[in-house]
């Protein structure tokens, strides 16, 4: 089945090959079930600075990013706003819609022109009524996902801060990095506070861990960007 988003793509947009049917939660569905999901999806272009949703908004829709980048941020009780993650084409947002959560726990704002494929709660519920197997498979896939995330949390808890930080940087580079002759460059700045939140450590500890990783020859700092070096 051809991706309907191809008809809306514009020059310069890097369109992800991942479609609704490729998402982890919809694995093992029949072609006619995937086609029903795809036909109901809402596709639109979102401009830089526009929000897909804000923290505290009612959860009514989940979104597949077909192209572009979206930043996730959260405002804490002390009023500080922190960037939690940056998502790209092929990533899913708002899947907590399936867990009956009332509000979005974070805000999602587009960093660049993006093509978004959305599926509203009432649309998803109508598909389940028509195709009951969709609901069954989603439950099974979510159970496997929870087990996988639990294992990953255990691995992080048993590693020191340098290992956790390097793992986070590798993940970011794998998602957004630019390949260069001597390694993988993260093309946007990351503050020590942002890294501290992602790794679960104080900013001072992150600074020490970054210094240790540089001394170990694992990363290098060039201007405001980080370069993950190839092993020698």
PDB file of N, CA and C in Angstrom, residues 6-100:
ATOM      1  N   UNK A   6       2.928  10.777   0.668  1.00  0.00           N
ATOM      2  CA  UNK A   6       3.750  11.158  -0.480  1.00  0.00           C
ATOM      3  C   UNK A   6       3.080  12.252  -1.302  1.00  0.00           C
ATOM      4  N   UNK A   7       1.756  12.269  -1.301  1.00  0.00           N
ATOM      5  CA  UNK A   7       1.023  13.266  -2.086  1.00  0.00           C
ATOM      6  C   UNK A   7       1.128  14.658  -1.475  1.00  0.00           C
ATOM      7  N   UNK A   8       1.443  14.733  -0.189  1.00  0.00           N
ATOM      8  CA  UNK A   8       1.515  16.025   0.500  1.00  0.00           C
ATOM      9  C   UNK A   8       2.939  16.523   0.693  1.00  0.00           C
ATOM     10  N   UNK A   9       3.928  15.694   0.371  1.00  0.00           N
ATOM     11  CA  UNK A   9       5.331  16.078   0.585  1.00  0.00           C
ATOM     12  C   UNK A   9       5.714  17.235  -0.315  1.00  0.00           C
ATOM     13  N   UNK A  10       6.654  18.061   0.137  1.00  0.00           N
ATOM     14  CA  UNK A  10       7.123  19.204  -0.631  1.00  0.00           C
ATOM     15  C   UNK A  10       8.628  19.113  -0.817  1.00  0.00           C
ATOM     16  N   UNK A  11       9.146  19.932  -1.732  1.00  0.00           N
ATOM     17  CA  UNK A  11      10.581  19.922  -2.013  1.00  0.00           C
ATOM     18  C   UNK A  11      11.370  20.257  -0.757  1.00  0.00           C
ATOM     19  N   UNK A  12      12.399  19.472  -0.491  1.00  0.00           N
ATOM     20  CA  UNK A  12      13.254  19.700   0.670  1.00  0.00           C
ATOM     21  C   UNK A  12      12.854  18.906   1.895  1.00  0.00           C
ATOM     22  N   UNK A  13      11.665  18.315   1.898  1.00  0.00           N
ATOM     23  CA  UNK A  13      11.230  17.519   3.039  1.00  0.00           C
ATOM     24  C   UNK A  13      11.779  16.101   2.918  1.00  0.00           C
ATOM     25  N   UNK A  14      12.443  15.654   3.966  1.00  0.00           N
ATOM     26  CA  UNK A  14      12.910  14.269   4.024  1.00  0.00           C
ATOM     27  C   UNK A  14      11.789  13.447   4.658  1.00  0.00           C
ATOM     28  N   UNK A  15      11.142  12.629   3.854  1.00  0.00           N
ATOM     29  CA  UNK A  15       9.973  11.886   4.299  1.00  0.00           C
ATOM     30  C   UNK A  15      10.383  10.520   4.840  1.00  0.00           C
ATOM     31  N   UNK A  16       9.965  10.209   6.052  1.00  0.00           N
ATOM     32  CA  UNK A  16      10.279   8.915   6.650  1.00  0.00           C
ATOM     33  C   UNK A  16       9.560   7.796   5.908  1.00  0.00           C
ATOM     34  N   UNK A  17      10.221   6.649   5.803  1.00  0.00           N
ATOM     35  CA  UNK A  17       9.595   5.481   5.181  1.00  0.00           C
ATOM     36  C   UNK A  17       8.623   4.796   6.132  1.00  0.00           C
ATOM     37  N   UNK A  18       8.668   5.165   7.406  1.00  0.00           N
ATOM     38  CA  UNK A  18       7.779   4.558   8.396  1.00  0.00           C
ATOM     39  C   UNK A  18       6.369   5.132   8.259  1.00  0.00           C
ATOM     40  N   UNK A  19       5.397   4.247   8.121  1.00  0.00           N
ATOM     41  CA  UNK A  19       3.997   4.635   8.045  1.00  0.00           C
ATOM     42  C   UNK A  19       3.252   4.082   9.256  1.00  0.00           C
ATOM     43  N   UNK A  20       1.966   4.352   9.320  1.00  0.00           N
ATOM     44  CA  UNK A  20       1.165   3.899  10.448  1.00  0.00           C
ATOM     45  C   UNK A  20       1.329   2.395  10.659  1.00  0.00           C
ATOM     46  N   UNK A  21       1.331   1.636   9.564  1.00  0.00           N
ATOM     47  CA  UNK A  21       1.420   0.188   9.660  1.00  0.00           C
ATOM     48  C   UNK A  21       2.754  -0.328  10.155  1.00  0.00           C
ATOM     49  N   UNK A  22       3.784   0.542  10.188  1.00  0.00           N
ATOM     50  CA  UNK A  22       5.109   0.138  10.650  1.00  0.00           C
ATOM     51  C   UNK A  22       5.324   0.389  12.132  1.00  0.00           C
ATOM     52  N   UNK A  23       4.388   1.052  12.784  1.00  0.00           N
ATOM     53  CA  UNK A  23       4.548   1.399  14.183  1.00  0.00           C
ATOM     54  C   UNK A  23       4.467   0.153  15.060  1.00  0.00           C
ATOM     55  N   UNK A  24       5.243   0.158  16.156  1.00  0.00           N
ATOM     56  CA  UNK A  24       5.327  -1.012  17.021  1.00  0.00           C
ATOM     57  C   UNK A  24       3.960  -1.462  17.538  1.00  0.00           C
ATOM     58  N   UNK A  25       3.063  -0.517  17.812  1.00  0.00           N
ATOM     59  CA  UNK A  25       1.780  -0.879  18.412  1.00  0.00           C
ATOM     60  C   UNK A  25       0.834  -1.557  17.427  1.00  0.00           C
ATOM     61  N   UNK A  26       1.118  -1.413  16.112  1.00  0.00           N
ATOM     62  CA  UNK A  26       0.241  -1.994  15.103  1.00  0.00           C
ATOM     63  C   UNK A  26       0.880  -3.179  14.381  1.00  0.00           C
ATOM     64  N   UNK A  27       1.889  -3.767  14.986  1.00  0.00           N
ATOM     65  CA  UNK A  27       2.498  -4.950  14.395  1.00  0.00           C
ATOM     66  C   UNK A  27       1.504  -6.111  14.375  1.00  0.00           C
ATOM     67  N   UNK A  28       1.661  -6.972  13.342  1.00  0.00           N
ATOM     68  CA  UNK A  28       0.872  -8.202  13.196  1.00  0.00           C
ATOM     69  C   UNK A  28      -0.590  -7.956  12.851  1.00  0.00           C
ATOM     70  N   UNK A  29      -0.899  -6.772  12.291  1.00  0.00           N
ATOM     71  CA  UNK A  29      -2.266  -6.523  11.826  1.00  0.00           C
ATOM     72  C   UNK A  29      -2.413  -6.974  10.374  1.00  0.00           C
ATOM     73  N   UNK A  30      -3.638  -7.328   9.994  1.00  0.00           N
ATOM     74  CA  UNK A  30      -3.927  -7.736   8.621  1.00  0.00           C
ATOM     75  C   UNK A  30      -3.899  -6.516   7.699  1.00  0.00           C
ATOM     76  N   UNK A  31      -3.609  -6.713   6.397  1.00  0.00           N
ATOM     77  CA  UNK A  31      -3.571  -5.587   5.448  1.00  0.00           C
ATOM     78  C   UNK A  31      -4.835  -4.733   5.462  1.00  0.00           C
ATOM     79  N   UNK A  32      -6.005  -5.342   5.547  1.00  0.00           N
ATOM     80  CA  UNK A  32      -7.241  -4.559   5.532  1.00  0.00           C
ATOM     81  C   UNK A  32      -7.382  -3.719   6.807  1.00  0.00           C
ATOM     82  N   UNK A  33      -6.832  -4.197   7.926  1.00  0.00           N
ATOM     83  CA  UNK A  33      -6.867  -3.440   9.172  1.00  0.00           C
ATOM     84  C   UNK A  33      -5.921  -2.246   9.099  1.00  0.00           C
ATOM     85  N   UNK A  34      -4.740  -2.463   8.519  1.00  0.00           N
ATOM     86  CA  UNK A  34      -3.778  -1.369   8.339  1.00  0.00           C
ATOM     87  C   UNK A  34      -4.319  -0.320   7.379  1.00  0.00           C
ATOM     88  N   UNK A  35      -4.999  -0.781   6.349  1.00  0.00           N
ATOM     89  CA  UNK A  35      -5.572   0.158   5.381  1.00  0.00           C
ATOM     90  C   UNK A  35      -6.642   1.026   6.033  1.00  0.00           C
ATOM     91  N   UNK A  36      -7.432   0.432   6.919  1.00  0.00           N
ATOM     92  CA  UNK A  36      -8.455   1.199   7.630  1.00  0.00           C
ATOM     93  C   UNK A  36      -7.828   2.273   8.503  1.00  0.00           C
ATOM     94  N   UNK A  37      -6.726   1.937   9.184  1.00  0.00           N
ATOM     95  CA  UNK A  37      -6.014   2.920  10.005  1.00  0.00           C
ATOM     96  C   UNK A  37      -5.469   4.052   9.156  1.00  0.00           C
ATOM     97  N   UNK A  38      -4.843   3.697   8.040  1.00  0.00           N
ATOM     98  CA  UNK A  38      -4.213   4.688   7.174  1.00  0.00           C
ATOM     99  C   UNK A  38      -5.248   5.638   6.573  1.00  0.00           C
ATOM    100  N   UNK A  39      -6.388   5.102   6.172  1.00  0.00           N
ATOM    101  CA  UNK A  39      -7.410   5.928   5.526  1.00  0.00           C
ATOM    102  C   UNK A  39      -8.035   6.943   6.482  1.00  0.00           C
ATOM    103  N   UNK A  40      -8.032   6.641   7.787  1.00  0.00           N
ATOM    104  CA  UNK A  40      -8.634   7.552   8.757  1.00  0.00           C
ATOM    105  C   UNK A  40      -7.658   8.611   9.282  1.00  0.00           C
ATOM    106  N   UNK A  41      -6.368   8.425   9.020  1.00  0.00           N
ATOM    107  CA  UNK A  41      -5.357   9.343   9.562  1.00  0.00           C
ATOM    108  C   UNK A  41      -5.522  10.753   9.000  1.00  0.00           C
ATOM    109  N   UNK A  42      -5.197  11.743   9.839  1.00  0.00           N
ATOM    110  CA  UNK A  42      -5.289  13.155   9.455  1.00  0.00           C
ATOM    111  C   UNK A  42      -3.893  13.681   9.153  1.00  0.00           C
ATOM    112  N   UNK A  43      -3.651  14.058   7.911  1.00  0.00           N
ATOM    113  CA  UNK A  43      -2.319  14.493   7.484  1.00  0.00           C
ATOM    114  C   UNK A  43      -2.306  16.004   7.274  1.00  0.00           C
ATOM    115  N   UNK A  44      -1.274  16.661   7.833  1.00  0.00           N
ATOM    116  CA  UNK A  44      -1.200  18.114   7.673  1.00  0.00           C
ATOM    117  C   UNK A  44       0.231  18.605   7.823  1.00  0.00           C
ATOM    118  N   UNK A  45       0.476  19.783   7.256  1.00  0.00           N
ATOM    119  CA  UNK A  45       1.772  20.448   7.380  1.00  0.00           C
ATOM    120  C   UNK A  45       1.736  21.377   8.582  1.00  0.00           C
ATOM    121  N   UNK A  46       2.789  21.323   9.390  1.00  0.00           N
ATOM    122  CA  UNK A  46       2.877  22.143  10.601  1.00  0.00           C
ATOM    123  C   UNK A  46       4.120  23.024  10.505  1.00  0.00           C
ATOM    124  N   UNK A  47       3.964  24.297  10.760  1.00  0.00           N
ATOM    125  CA  UNK A  47       5.059  25.257  10.605  1.00  0.00           C
ATOM    126  C   UNK A  47       5.950  25.302  11.841  1.00  0.00           C
ATOM    127  N   UNK A  48       7.181  25.801  11.685  1.00  0.00           N
ATOM    128  CA  UNK A  48       8.090  25.932  12.835  1.00  0.00           C
ATOM    129  C   UNK A  48       7.472  26.792  13.931  1.00  0.00           C
ATOM    130  N   UNK A  49       7.592  26.353  15.165  1.00  0.00           N
ATOM    131  CA  UNK A  49       7.042  27.090  16.292  1.00  0.00           C
ATOM    132  C   UNK A  49       5.622  26.715  16.650  1.00  0.00           C
ATOM    133  N   UNK A  50       4.947  25.980  15.757  1.00  0.00           N
ATOM    134  CA  UNK A  50       3.568  25.577  16.031  1.00  0.00           C
ATOM    135  C   UNK A  50       3.550  24.354  16.947  1.00  0.00           C
ATOM    136  N   UNK A  51       2.610  24.333  17.869  1.00  0.00           N
ATOM    137  CA  UNK A  51       2.501  23.236  18.827  1.00  0.00           C
ATOM    138  C   UNK A  51       1.532  22.168  18.311  1.00  0.00           C
ATOM    139  N   UNK A  52       1.944  20.923  18.431  1.00  0.00           N
ATOM    140  CA  UNK A  52       1.010  19.821  18.203  1.00  0.00           C
ATOM    141  C   UNK A  52       0.090  19.693  19.407  1.00  0.00           C
ATOM    142  N   UNK A  53       0.652  19.883  20.575  1.00  0.00           N
ATOM    143  CA  UNK A  53      -0.123  19.920  21.810  1.00  0.00           C
ATOM    144  C   UNK A  53       0.734  20.567  22.889  1.00  0.00           C
ATOM    145  N   UNK A  54       0.059  21.082  23.903  1.00  0.00           N
ATOM    146  CA  UNK A  54       0.739  21.706  25.037  1.00  0.00           C
ATOM    147  C   UNK A  54       0.524  20.872  26.298  1.00  0.00           C
ATOM    148  N   UNK A  55       1.487  20.979  27.172  1.00  0.00           N
ATOM    149  CA  UNK A  55       1.392  20.288  28.459  1.00  0.00           C
ATOM    150  C   UNK A  55       0.075  20.671  29.151  1.00  0.00           C
ATOM    151  N   UNK A  56      -0.692  19.675  29.560  1.00  0.00           N
ATOM    152  CA  UNK A  56      -1.959  19.931  30.227  1.00  0.00           C
ATOM    153  C   UNK A  56      -3.161  19.906  29.311  1.00  0.00           C
ATOM    154  N   UNK A  57      -2.943  19.913  27.975  1.00  0.00           N
ATOM    155  CA  UNK A  57      -4.068  19.802  27.039  1.00  0.00           C
ATOM    156  C   UNK A  57      -4.708  18.421  27.152  1.00  0.00           C
ATOM    157  N   UNK A  58      -6.008  18.305  26.909  1.00  0.00           N
ATOM    158  CA  UNK A  58      -6.649  16.985  26.912  1.00  0.00           C
ATOM    159  C   UNK A  58      -6.037  16.089  25.833  1.00  0.00           C
ATOM    160  N   UNK A  59      -5.802  14.826  26.169  1.00  0.00           N
ATOM    161  CA  UNK A  59      -5.226  13.869  25.215  1.00  0.00           C
ATOM    162  C   UNK A  59      -6.330  13.389  24.284  1.00  0.00           C
ATOM    163  N   UNK A  60      -6.281  13.827  23.029  1.00  0.00           N
ATOM    164  CA  UNK A  60      -7.319  13.462  22.069  1.00  0.00           C
ATOM    165  C   UNK A  60      -6.765  12.866  20.778  1.00  0.00           C
ATOM    166  N   UNK A  61      -5.424  12.913  20.619  1.00  0.00           N
ATOM    167  CA  UNK A  61      -4.866  12.486  19.336  1.00  0.00           C
ATOM    168  C   UNK A  61      -3.418  12.043  19.530  1.00  0.00           C
ATOM    169  N   UNK A  62      -2.989  11.059  18.759  1.00  0.00           N
ATOM    170  CA  UNK A  62      -1.576  10.700  18.694  1.00  0.00           C
ATOM    171  C   UNK A  62      -1.067  11.011  17.292  1.00  0.00           C
ATOM    172  N   UNK A  63       0.246  11.249  17.185  1.00  0.00           N
ATOM    173  CA  UNK A  63       0.810  11.780  15.966  1.00  0.00           C
ATOM    174  C   UNK A  63       2.037  10.982  15.525  1.00  0.00           C
ATOM    175  N   UNK A  64       2.084  10.655  14.245  1.00  0.00           N
ATOM    176  CA  UNK A  64       3.281  10.102  13.621  1.00  0.00           C
ATOM    177  C   UNK A  64       3.961  11.229  12.858  1.00  0.00           C
ATOM    178  N   UNK A  65       5.230  11.484  13.163  1.00  0.00           N
ATOM    179  CA  UNK A  65       5.994  12.495  12.432  1.00  0.00           C
ATOM    180  C   UNK A  65       6.485  11.851  11.130  1.00  0.00           C
ATOM    181  N   UNK A  66       5.982  12.321  10.017  1.00  0.00           N
ATOM    182  CA  UNK A  66       6.414  11.776   8.726  1.00  0.00           C
ATOM    183  C   UNK A  66       7.657  12.493   8.208  1.00  0.00           C
ATOM    184  N   UNK A  67       7.827  13.741   8.586  1.00  0.00           N
ATOM    185  CA  UNK A  67       9.006  14.501   8.192  1.00  0.00           C
ATOM    186  C   UNK A  67       9.140  15.733   9.052  1.00  0.00           C
ATOM    187  N   UNK A  68      10.392  16.157   9.328  1.00  0.00           N
ATOM    188  CA  UNK A  68      10.628  17.311  10.178  1.00  0.00           C
ATOM    189  C   UNK A  68      11.112  16.889  11.562  1.00  0.00           C
ATOM    190  N   UNK A  69      11.169  17.867  12.484  1.00  0.00           N
ATOM    191  CA  UNK A  69      11.602  17.602  13.859  1.00  0.00           C
ATOM    192  C   UNK A  69      10.682  18.302  14.839  1.00  0.00           C
ATOM    193  N   UNK A  70      10.472  17.644  15.975  1.00  0.00           N
ATOM    194  CA  UNK A  70       9.589  18.155  17.030  1.00  0.00           C
ATOM    195  C   UNK A  70      10.318  18.043  18.361  1.00  0.00           C
ATOM    196  N   UNK A  71      10.283  19.113  19.149  1.00  0.00           N
ATOM    197  CA  UNK A  71      10.915  19.081  20.464  1.00  0.00           C
ATOM    198  C   UNK A  71       9.866  18.852  21.548  1.00  0.00           C
ATOM    199  N   UNK A  72      10.224  18.041  22.540  1.00  0.00           N
ATOM    200  CA  UNK A  72       9.359  17.793  23.686  1.00  0.00           C
ATOM    201  C   UNK A  72       9.914  18.531  24.891  1.00  0.00           C
ATOM    202  N   UNK A  73       9.071  19.251  25.595  1.00  0.00           N
ATOM    203  CA  UNK A  73       9.513  20.013  26.765  1.00  0.00           C
ATOM    204  C   UNK A  73       8.479  19.897  27.874  1.00  0.00           C
ATOM    205  N   UNK A  74       8.924  20.224  29.088  1.00  0.00           N
ATOM    206  CA  UNK A  74       8.041  20.143  30.257  1.00  0.00           C
ATOM    207  C   UNK A  74       8.311  21.312  31.187  1.00  0.00           C
ATOM    208  N   UNK A  75       7.249  21.910  31.700  1.00  0.00           N
ATOM    209  CA  UNK A  75       7.344  22.965  32.704  1.00  0.00           C
ATOM    210  C   UNK A  75       7.147  22.326  34.074  1.00  0.00           C
ATOM    211  N   UNK A  76       8.101  22.571  34.996  1.00  0.00           N
ATOM    212  CA  UNK A  76       8.047  21.961  36.318  1.00  0.00           C
ATOM    213  C   UNK A  76       7.414  22.926  37.325  1.00  0.00           C
ATOM    214  N   UNK A  77       7.216  22.435  38.528  1.00  0.00           N
ATOM    215  CA  UNK A  77       6.505  23.217  39.546  1.00  0.00           C
ATOM    216  C   UNK A  77       7.192  24.533  39.859  1.00  0.00           C
ATOM    217  N   UNK A  78       8.517  24.600  39.713  1.00  0.00           N
ATOM    218  CA  UNK A  78       9.238  25.846  39.994  1.00  0.00           C
ATOM    219  C   UNK A  78       9.195  26.820  38.826  1.00  0.00           C
ATOM    220  N   UNK A  79       8.491  26.466  37.741  1.00  0.00           N
ATOM    221  CA  UNK A  79       8.349  27.348  36.593  1.00  0.00           C
ATOM    222  C   UNK A  79       9.390  27.153  35.515  1.00  0.00           C
ATOM    223  N   UNK A  80      10.421  26.348  35.779  1.00  0.00           N
ATOM    224  CA  UNK A  80      11.460  26.095  34.776  1.00  0.00           C
ATOM    225  C   UNK A  80      10.954  25.138  33.711  1.00  0.00           C
ATOM    226  N   UNK A  81      11.302  25.462  32.453  1.00  0.00           N
ATOM    227  CA  UNK A  81      10.948  24.589  31.339  1.00  0.00           C
ATOM    228  C   UNK A  81      12.203  23.867  30.855  1.00  0.00           C
ATOM    229  N   UNK A  82      12.107  22.565  30.686  1.00  0.00           N
ATOM    230  CA  UNK A  82      13.248  21.762  30.260  1.00  0.00           C
ATOM    231  C   UNK A  82      12.927  21.026  28.966  1.00  0.00           C
ATOM    232  N   UNK A  83      13.891  20.981  28.068  1.00  0.00           N
ATOM    233  CA  UNK A  83      13.762  20.150  26.875  1.00  0.00           C
ATOM    234  C   UNK A  83      14.056  18.711  27.245  1.00  0.00           C
ATOM    235  N   UNK A  84      13.139  17.820  26.927  1.00  0.00           N
ATOM    236  CA  UNK A  84      13.286  16.416  27.280  1.00  0.00           C
ATOM    237  C   UNK A  84      13.831  15.580  26.131  1.00  0.00           C
ATOM    238  N   UNK A  85      13.419  15.909  24.923  1.00  0.00           N
ATOM    239  CA  UNK A  85      13.820  15.087  23.787  1.00  0.00           C
ATOM    240  C   UNK A  85      13.531  15.831  22.498  1.00  0.00           C
ATOM    241  N   UNK A  86      14.136  15.361  21.415  1.00  0.00           N
ATOM    242  CA  UNK A  86      13.871  15.877  20.078  1.00  0.00           C
ATOM    243  C   UNK A  86      13.502  14.693  19.207  1.00  0.00           C
ATOM    244  N   UNK A  87      12.324  14.742  18.597  1.00  0.00           N
ATOM    245  CA  UNK A  87      11.827  13.644  17.785  1.00  0.00           C
ATOM    246  C   UNK A  87      11.903  14.001  16.303  1.00  0.00           C
ATOM    247  N   UNK A  88      12.036  12.975  15.469  1.00  0.00           N
ATOM    248  CA  UNK A  88      12.200  13.177  14.032  1.00  0.00           C
ATOM    249  C   UNK A  88      11.209  12.315  13.263  1.00  0.00           C
ATOM    250  N   UNK A  89      11.325  12.341  11.925  1.00  0.00           N
ATOM    251  CA  UNK A  89      10.466  11.539  11.078  1.00  0.00           C
ATOM    252  C   UNK A  89      10.516  10.074  11.452  1.00  0.00           C
ATOM    253  N   UNK A  90       9.344   9.456  11.566  1.00  0.00           N
ATOM    254  CA  UNK A  90       9.259   8.063  11.957  1.00  0.00           C
ATOM    255  C   UNK A  90       8.930   7.861  13.425  1.00  0.00           C
ATOM    256  N   UNK A  91       8.966   8.939  14.225  1.00  0.00           N
ATOM    257  CA  UNK A  91       8.675   8.839  15.659  1.00  0.00           C
ATOM    258  C   UNK A  91       7.191   9.084  15.925  1.00  0.00           C
ATOM    259  N   UNK A  92       6.720   8.505  17.012  1.00  0.00           N
ATOM    260  CA  UNK A  92       5.316   8.613  17.410  1.00  0.00           C
ATOM    261  C   UNK A  92       5.200   9.461  18.665  1.00  0.00           C
ATOM    262  N   UNK A  93       4.184  10.318  18.713  1.00  0.00           N
ATOM    263  CA  UNK A  93       3.916  11.164  19.868  1.00  0.00           C
ATOM    264  C   UNK A  93       2.476  10.958  20.322  1.00  0.00           C
ATOM    265  N   UNK A  94       2.256  11.078  21.628  1.00  0.00           N
ATOM    266  CA  UNK A  94       0.896  11.041  22.153  1.00  0.00           C
ATOM    267  C   UNK A  94       0.290   9.668  22.246  1.00  0.00           C
ATOM    268  N   UNK A  95       1.131   8.612  22.244  1.00  0.00           N
ATOM    269  CA  UNK A  95       0.589   7.260  22.330  1.00  0.00           C
ATOM    270  C   UNK A  95      -0.056   6.987  23.690  1.00  0.00           C
ATOM    271  N   UNK A  96       0.149   7.893  24.663  1.00  0.00           N
ATOM    272  CA  UNK A  96      -0.535   7.747  25.954  1.00  0.00           C
ATOM    273  C   UNK A  96      -2.050   7.900  25.800  1.00  0.00           C
ATOM    274  N   UNK A  97      -2.495   8.307  24.603  1.00  0.00           N
ATOM    275  CA  UNK A  97      -3.927   8.329  24.303  1.00  0.00           C
ATOM    276  C   UNK A  97      -4.556   6.957  24.529  1.00  0.00           C
ATOM    277  N   UNK A  98      -3.777   5.897  24.263  1.00  0.00           N
ATOM    278  CA  UNK A  98      -4.292   4.539  24.397  1.00  0.00           C
ATOM    279  C   UNK A  98      -4.418   4.109  25.857  1.00  0.00           C
ATOM    280  N   UNK A  99      -3.733   4.819  26.746  1.00  0.00           N
ATOM    281  CA  UNK A  99      -3.761   4.464  28.161  1.00  0.00           C
ATOM    282  C   UNK A  99      -4.820   5.250  28.932  1.00  0.00           C
ATOM    283  N   UNK A 100      -5.665   5.975  28.193  1.00  0.00           N
ATOM    284  CA  UNK A 100      -6.750   6.738  28.806  1.00  0.00           C
ATOM    285  C   UNK A 100      -6.244   7.850  29.719  1.00  0.00           C
TER     286      UNK A 100
END
